[in-house]
Each structure stands twice: as structure tokens, then as C-alpha cells.
PDB file of C-alpha atoms in Angstrom:
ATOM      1  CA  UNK A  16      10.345 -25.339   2.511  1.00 50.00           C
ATOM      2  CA  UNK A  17       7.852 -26.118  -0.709  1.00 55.00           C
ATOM      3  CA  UNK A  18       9.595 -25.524  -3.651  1.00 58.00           C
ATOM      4  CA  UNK A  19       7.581 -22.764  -5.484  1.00 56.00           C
ATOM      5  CA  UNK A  20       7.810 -22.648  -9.200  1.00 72.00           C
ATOM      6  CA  UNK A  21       4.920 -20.445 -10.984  1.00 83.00           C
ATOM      7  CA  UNK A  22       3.239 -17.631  -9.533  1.00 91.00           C
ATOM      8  CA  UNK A  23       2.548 -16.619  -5.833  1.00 92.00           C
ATOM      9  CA  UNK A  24      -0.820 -16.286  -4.170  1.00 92.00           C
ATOM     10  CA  UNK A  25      -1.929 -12.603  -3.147  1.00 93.00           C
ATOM     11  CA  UNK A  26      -3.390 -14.551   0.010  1.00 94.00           C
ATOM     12  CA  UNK A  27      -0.624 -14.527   2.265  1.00 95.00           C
ATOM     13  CA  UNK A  28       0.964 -11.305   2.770  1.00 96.00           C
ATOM     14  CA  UNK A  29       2.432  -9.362   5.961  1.00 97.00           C
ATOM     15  CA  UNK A  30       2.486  -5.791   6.670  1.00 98.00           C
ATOM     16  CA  UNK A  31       4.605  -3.550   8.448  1.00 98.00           C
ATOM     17  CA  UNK A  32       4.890  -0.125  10.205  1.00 97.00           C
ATOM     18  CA  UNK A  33       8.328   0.840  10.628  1.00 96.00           C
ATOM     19  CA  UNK A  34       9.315  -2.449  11.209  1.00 96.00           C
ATOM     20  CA  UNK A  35       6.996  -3.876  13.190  1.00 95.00           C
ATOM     21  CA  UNK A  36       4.521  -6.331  11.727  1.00 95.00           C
ATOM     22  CA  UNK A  37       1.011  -4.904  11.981  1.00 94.00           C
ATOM     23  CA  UNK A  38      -1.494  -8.111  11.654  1.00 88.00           C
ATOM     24  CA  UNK A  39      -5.797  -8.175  10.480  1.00 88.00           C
ATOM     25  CA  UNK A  40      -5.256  -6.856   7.151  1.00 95.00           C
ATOM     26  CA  UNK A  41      -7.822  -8.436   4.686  1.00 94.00           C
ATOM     27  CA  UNK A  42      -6.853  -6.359   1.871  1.00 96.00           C
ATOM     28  CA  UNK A  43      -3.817  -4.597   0.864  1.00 98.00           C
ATOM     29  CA  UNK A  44      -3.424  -2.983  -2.526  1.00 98.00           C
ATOM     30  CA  UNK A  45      -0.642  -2.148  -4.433  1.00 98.00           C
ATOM     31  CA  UNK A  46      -0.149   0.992  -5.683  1.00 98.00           C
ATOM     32  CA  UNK A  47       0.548   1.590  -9.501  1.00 97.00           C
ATOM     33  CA  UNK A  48       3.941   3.520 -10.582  1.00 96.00           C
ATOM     34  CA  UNK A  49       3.526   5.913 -13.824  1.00 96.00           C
ATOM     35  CA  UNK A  50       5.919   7.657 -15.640  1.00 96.00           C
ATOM     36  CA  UNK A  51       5.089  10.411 -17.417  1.00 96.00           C
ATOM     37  CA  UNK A  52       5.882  10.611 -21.245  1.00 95.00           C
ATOM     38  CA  UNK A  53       6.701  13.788 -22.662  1.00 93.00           C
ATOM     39  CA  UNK A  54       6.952  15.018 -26.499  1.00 92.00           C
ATOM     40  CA  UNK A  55       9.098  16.676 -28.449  1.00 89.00           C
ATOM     41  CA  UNK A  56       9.924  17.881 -32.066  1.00 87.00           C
ATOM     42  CA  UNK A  57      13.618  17.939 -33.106  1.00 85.00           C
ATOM     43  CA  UNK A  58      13.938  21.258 -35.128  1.00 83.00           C
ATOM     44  CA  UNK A  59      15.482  19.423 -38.346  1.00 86.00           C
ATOM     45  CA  UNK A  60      12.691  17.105 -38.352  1.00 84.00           C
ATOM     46  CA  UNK A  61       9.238  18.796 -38.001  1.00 81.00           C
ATOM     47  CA  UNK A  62       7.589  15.500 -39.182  1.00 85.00           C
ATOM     48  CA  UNK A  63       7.445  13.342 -36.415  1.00 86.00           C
ATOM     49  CA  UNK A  64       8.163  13.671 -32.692  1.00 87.00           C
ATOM     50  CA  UNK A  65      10.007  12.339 -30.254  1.00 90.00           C
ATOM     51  CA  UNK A  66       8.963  10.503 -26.765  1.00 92.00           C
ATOM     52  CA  UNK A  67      11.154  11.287 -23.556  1.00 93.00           C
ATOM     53  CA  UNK A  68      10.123  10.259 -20.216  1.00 94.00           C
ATOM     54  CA  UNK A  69       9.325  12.582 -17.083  1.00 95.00           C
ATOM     55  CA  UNK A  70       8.386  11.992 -13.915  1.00 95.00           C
ATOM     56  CA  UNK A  71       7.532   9.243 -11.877  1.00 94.00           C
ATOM     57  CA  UNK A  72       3.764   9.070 -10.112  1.00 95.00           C
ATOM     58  CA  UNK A  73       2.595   6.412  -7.785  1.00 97.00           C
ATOM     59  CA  UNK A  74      -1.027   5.659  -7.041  1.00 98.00           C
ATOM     60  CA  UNK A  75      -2.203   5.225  -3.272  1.00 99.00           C
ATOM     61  CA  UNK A  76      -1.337   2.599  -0.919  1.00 99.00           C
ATOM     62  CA  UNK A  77      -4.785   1.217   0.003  1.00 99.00           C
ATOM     63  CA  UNK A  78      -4.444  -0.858   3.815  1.00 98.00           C
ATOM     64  CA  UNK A  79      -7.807  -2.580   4.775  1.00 97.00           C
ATOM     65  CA  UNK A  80      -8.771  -4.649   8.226  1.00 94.00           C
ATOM     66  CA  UNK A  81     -11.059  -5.737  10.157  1.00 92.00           C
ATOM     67  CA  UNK A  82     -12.241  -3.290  13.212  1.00 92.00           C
ATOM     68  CA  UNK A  83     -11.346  -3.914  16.763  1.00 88.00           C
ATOM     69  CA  UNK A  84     -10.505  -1.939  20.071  1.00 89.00           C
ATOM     70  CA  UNK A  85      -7.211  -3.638  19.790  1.00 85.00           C
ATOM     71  CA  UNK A  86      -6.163  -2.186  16.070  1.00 80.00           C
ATOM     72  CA  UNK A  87      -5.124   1.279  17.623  1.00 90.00           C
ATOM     73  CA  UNK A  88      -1.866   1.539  16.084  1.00 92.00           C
ATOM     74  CA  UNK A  89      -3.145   2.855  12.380  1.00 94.00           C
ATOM     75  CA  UNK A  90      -5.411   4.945  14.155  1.00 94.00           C
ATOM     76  CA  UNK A  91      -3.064   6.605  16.163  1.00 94.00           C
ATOM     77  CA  UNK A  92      -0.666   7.214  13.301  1.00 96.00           C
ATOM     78  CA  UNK A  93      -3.583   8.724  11.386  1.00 96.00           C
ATOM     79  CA  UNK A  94      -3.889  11.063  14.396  1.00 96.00           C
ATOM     80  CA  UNK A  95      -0.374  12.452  13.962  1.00 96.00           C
ATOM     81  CA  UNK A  96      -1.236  13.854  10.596  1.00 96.00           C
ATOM     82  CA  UNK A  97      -4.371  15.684  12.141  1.00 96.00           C
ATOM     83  CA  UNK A  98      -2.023  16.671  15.024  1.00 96.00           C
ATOM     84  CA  UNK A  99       0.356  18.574  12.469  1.00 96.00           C
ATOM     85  CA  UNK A 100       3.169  15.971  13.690  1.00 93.00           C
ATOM     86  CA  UNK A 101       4.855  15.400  10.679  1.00 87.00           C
ATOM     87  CA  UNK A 102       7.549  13.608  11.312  1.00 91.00           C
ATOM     88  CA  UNK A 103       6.157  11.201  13.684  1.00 92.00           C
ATOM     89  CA  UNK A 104       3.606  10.921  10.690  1.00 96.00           C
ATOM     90  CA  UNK A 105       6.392   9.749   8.359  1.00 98.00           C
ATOM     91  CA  UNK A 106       6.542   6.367   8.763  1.00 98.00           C
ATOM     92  CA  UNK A 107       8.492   3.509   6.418  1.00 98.00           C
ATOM     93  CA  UNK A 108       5.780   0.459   5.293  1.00 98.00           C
ATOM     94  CA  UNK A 109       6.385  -2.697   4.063  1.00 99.00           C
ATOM     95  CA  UNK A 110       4.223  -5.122   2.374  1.00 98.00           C
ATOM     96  CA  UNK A 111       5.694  -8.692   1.930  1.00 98.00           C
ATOM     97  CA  UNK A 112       4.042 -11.289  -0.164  1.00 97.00           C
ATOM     98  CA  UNK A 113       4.854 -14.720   1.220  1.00 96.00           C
ATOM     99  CA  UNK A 114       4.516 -18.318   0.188  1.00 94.00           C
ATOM    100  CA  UNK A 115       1.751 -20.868   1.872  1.00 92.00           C
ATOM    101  CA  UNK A 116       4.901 -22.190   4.393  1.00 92.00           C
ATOM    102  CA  UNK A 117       4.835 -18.384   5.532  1.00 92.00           C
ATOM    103  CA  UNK A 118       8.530 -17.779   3.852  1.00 94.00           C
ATOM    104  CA  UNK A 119       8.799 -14.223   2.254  1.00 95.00           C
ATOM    105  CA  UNK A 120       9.568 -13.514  -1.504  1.00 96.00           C
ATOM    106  CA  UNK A 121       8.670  -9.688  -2.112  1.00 97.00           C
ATOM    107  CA  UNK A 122       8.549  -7.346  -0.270  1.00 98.00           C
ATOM    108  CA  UNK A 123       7.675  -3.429  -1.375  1.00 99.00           C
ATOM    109  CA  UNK A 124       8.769  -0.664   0.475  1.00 99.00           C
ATOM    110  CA  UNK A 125       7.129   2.458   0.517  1.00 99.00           C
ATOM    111  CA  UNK A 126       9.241   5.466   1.964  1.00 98.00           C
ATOM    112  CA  UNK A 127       8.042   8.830   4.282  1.00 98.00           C
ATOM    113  CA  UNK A 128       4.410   7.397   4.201  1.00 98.00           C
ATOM    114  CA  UNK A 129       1.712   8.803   6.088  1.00 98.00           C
ATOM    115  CA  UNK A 130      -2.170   8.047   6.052  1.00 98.00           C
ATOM    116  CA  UNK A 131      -3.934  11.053   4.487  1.00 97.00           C
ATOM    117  CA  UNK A 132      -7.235   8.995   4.454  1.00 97.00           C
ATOM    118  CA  UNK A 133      -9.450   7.095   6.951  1.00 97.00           C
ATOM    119  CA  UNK A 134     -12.216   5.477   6.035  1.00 97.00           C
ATOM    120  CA  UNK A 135     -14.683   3.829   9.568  1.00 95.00           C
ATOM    121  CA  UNK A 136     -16.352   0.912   8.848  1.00 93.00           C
ATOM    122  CA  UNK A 137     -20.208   0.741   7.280  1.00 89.00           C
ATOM    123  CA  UNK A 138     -22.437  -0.214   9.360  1.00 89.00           C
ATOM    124  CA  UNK A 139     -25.403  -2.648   8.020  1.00 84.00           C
ATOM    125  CA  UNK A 140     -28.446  -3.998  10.190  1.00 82.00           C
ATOM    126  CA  UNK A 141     -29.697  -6.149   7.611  1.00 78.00           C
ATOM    127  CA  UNK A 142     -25.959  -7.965   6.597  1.00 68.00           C
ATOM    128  CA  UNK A 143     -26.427 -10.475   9.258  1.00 66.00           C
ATOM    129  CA  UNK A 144     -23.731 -12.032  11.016  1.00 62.00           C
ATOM    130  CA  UNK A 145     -22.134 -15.117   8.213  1.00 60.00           C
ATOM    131  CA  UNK A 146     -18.918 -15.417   7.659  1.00 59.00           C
ATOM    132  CA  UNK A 147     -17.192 -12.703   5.584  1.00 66.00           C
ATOM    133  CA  UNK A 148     -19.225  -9.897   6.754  1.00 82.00           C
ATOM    134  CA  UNK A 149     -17.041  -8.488  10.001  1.00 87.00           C
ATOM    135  CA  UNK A 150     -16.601  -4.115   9.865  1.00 90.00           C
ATOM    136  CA  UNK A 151     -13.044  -2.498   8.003  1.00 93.00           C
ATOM    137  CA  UNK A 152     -11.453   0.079   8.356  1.00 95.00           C
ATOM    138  CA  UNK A 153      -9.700   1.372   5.015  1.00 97.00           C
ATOM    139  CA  UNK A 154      -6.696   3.280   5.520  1.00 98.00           C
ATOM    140  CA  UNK A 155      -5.433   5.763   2.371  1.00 98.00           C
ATOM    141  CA  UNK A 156      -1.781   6.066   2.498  1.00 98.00           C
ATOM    142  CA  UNK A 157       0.428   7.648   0.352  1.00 98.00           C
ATOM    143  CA  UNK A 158       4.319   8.078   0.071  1.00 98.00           C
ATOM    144  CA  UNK A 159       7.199   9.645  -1.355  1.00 97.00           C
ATOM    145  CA  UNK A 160       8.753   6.389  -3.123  1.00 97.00           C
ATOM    146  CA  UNK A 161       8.156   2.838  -3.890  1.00 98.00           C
ATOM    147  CA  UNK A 162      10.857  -0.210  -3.616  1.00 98.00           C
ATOM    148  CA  UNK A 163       9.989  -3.359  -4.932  1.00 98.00           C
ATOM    149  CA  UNK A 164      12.777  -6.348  -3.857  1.00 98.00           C
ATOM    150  CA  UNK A 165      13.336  -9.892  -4.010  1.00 96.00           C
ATOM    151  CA  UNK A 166      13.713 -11.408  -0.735  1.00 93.00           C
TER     152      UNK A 166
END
């Protein structure tokens, strides 16, 4: 195993559905956490103002691959949420960030997520056939809480 000392690369990642490592994702991003800040005024001191915090927001979780008839399984769980199933919806993902040997360092954890976006591919005549240009599917998830561990 290399010994890593600096920074990771965001190449190398895995992602998983309840478990189950889901592979083809080109892009995964992490969602943002925000904390709300709220004010206040002591009554003995009308001069200034005080900061307390308030609740927590998180951004989307934004899952991106490349289109196939074999990438059902995101599909599928985006049907359950049209279906009204909610808690076969409800899933558990995981997205761990690995090292170039393929060995796992952190891993985020995002609880009672469901997809409440998907996005089908564009489709372009004129974007020819190189390298790099292959059809994605974007999948919007969101969630009720983020984890963020060492592993």
C-alpha cells in the first residue's frame, strides 16, 4: 500500500446504494453543509448583537454516469419516488474517496436519501464520437443528513 502523505485525488471514488457498490459514475458531487446564523440583541446591551447558530442545511447530492441498458438500478429507485413508495425510496448512499492502489480513506454517508431529480442524457448529432463525449444521466438526490468519516 503507497504511503499517501498530501492530498487525495477526486479521481478515484466508489459509490454505493445501500451497500452495494453502484459502478459508471463520472461525476459525483459533494454536497455543501450550512448552518444558519441567527442574531440577537441582549437587552442590557442595545449596541451590538450577538451571533447564535441555527439550523443545519445541506445542498444536493449530484450522481452523474454514463448511459447504458445495464445502469437500471438508479432508474428504478427514481421510479419508487414517482410510485409514492417511500420507504423503498429511502435509501442510505455512500461516497468513498479512495487512493490510486484502490484503498478507501473517506467515505460520506448520506442518510434517508431519495432521488427527487432525473436528468436523461443530451443528445448531440454534431459531437461526434472522440473520447469523452459518451451520454449521462444526472441523478439529483437529496437527504436527511450527511456523515463524513475517516476510514
Amino acid at each position: 500500500m503507497p504511503d499517501r502523505h498530501g492530498p487525495l485525488r477526486p479521481n478515484r471514488f466508489a459509490v454505493e446504494l445501500d451497500g452495494i457498490t453502484i459502478a459508471g459514475f463520472q461525476r459525483v458531487e459533494i454536497p455543501s453543509k450550512r448552518t444558519e446564523q441567527i442574531e440577537y440583541r441582549e437587552g442590557n446591551d442595545p449596541a451590538h448583537h450577538r451571533r447564535l447558530w441555527g439550523r443545519s442545511t445541506y445542498e444536493d447530492l449530484i450522481l452523474e454516469r454514463g448511459a447504458n441498458k445495464e445502469n437500471t438500478d438508479l432508474y428504478k429507485w427514481r421510479t419508487r419516488v414517482d410510485e409514492g413508495n417511500v420507504d423503498a425510496a429511502r435509501k442510505t448512499v455512500a461516497v468513498v474517496l479512495q487512493d490510486e492502489a484502490g484503498q478507501s480513506h473517506i467515505r460520506w454517508n448520506f442518510t434517508n436519501a431519495w432521488p427527487k431529480e432525473y436528468q436523461p442524457p443530451t443528445l448531440e448529432s454534431n459531437t461526434g464520437g472522440g473520447q469523452g463525449n459518451v451520454a449521462t444521466e444526472t441523478y439529483v438526490v437529496t437527504f436527511d443528513e450527511m456523515e463524513r468519516k475517516e476510514v
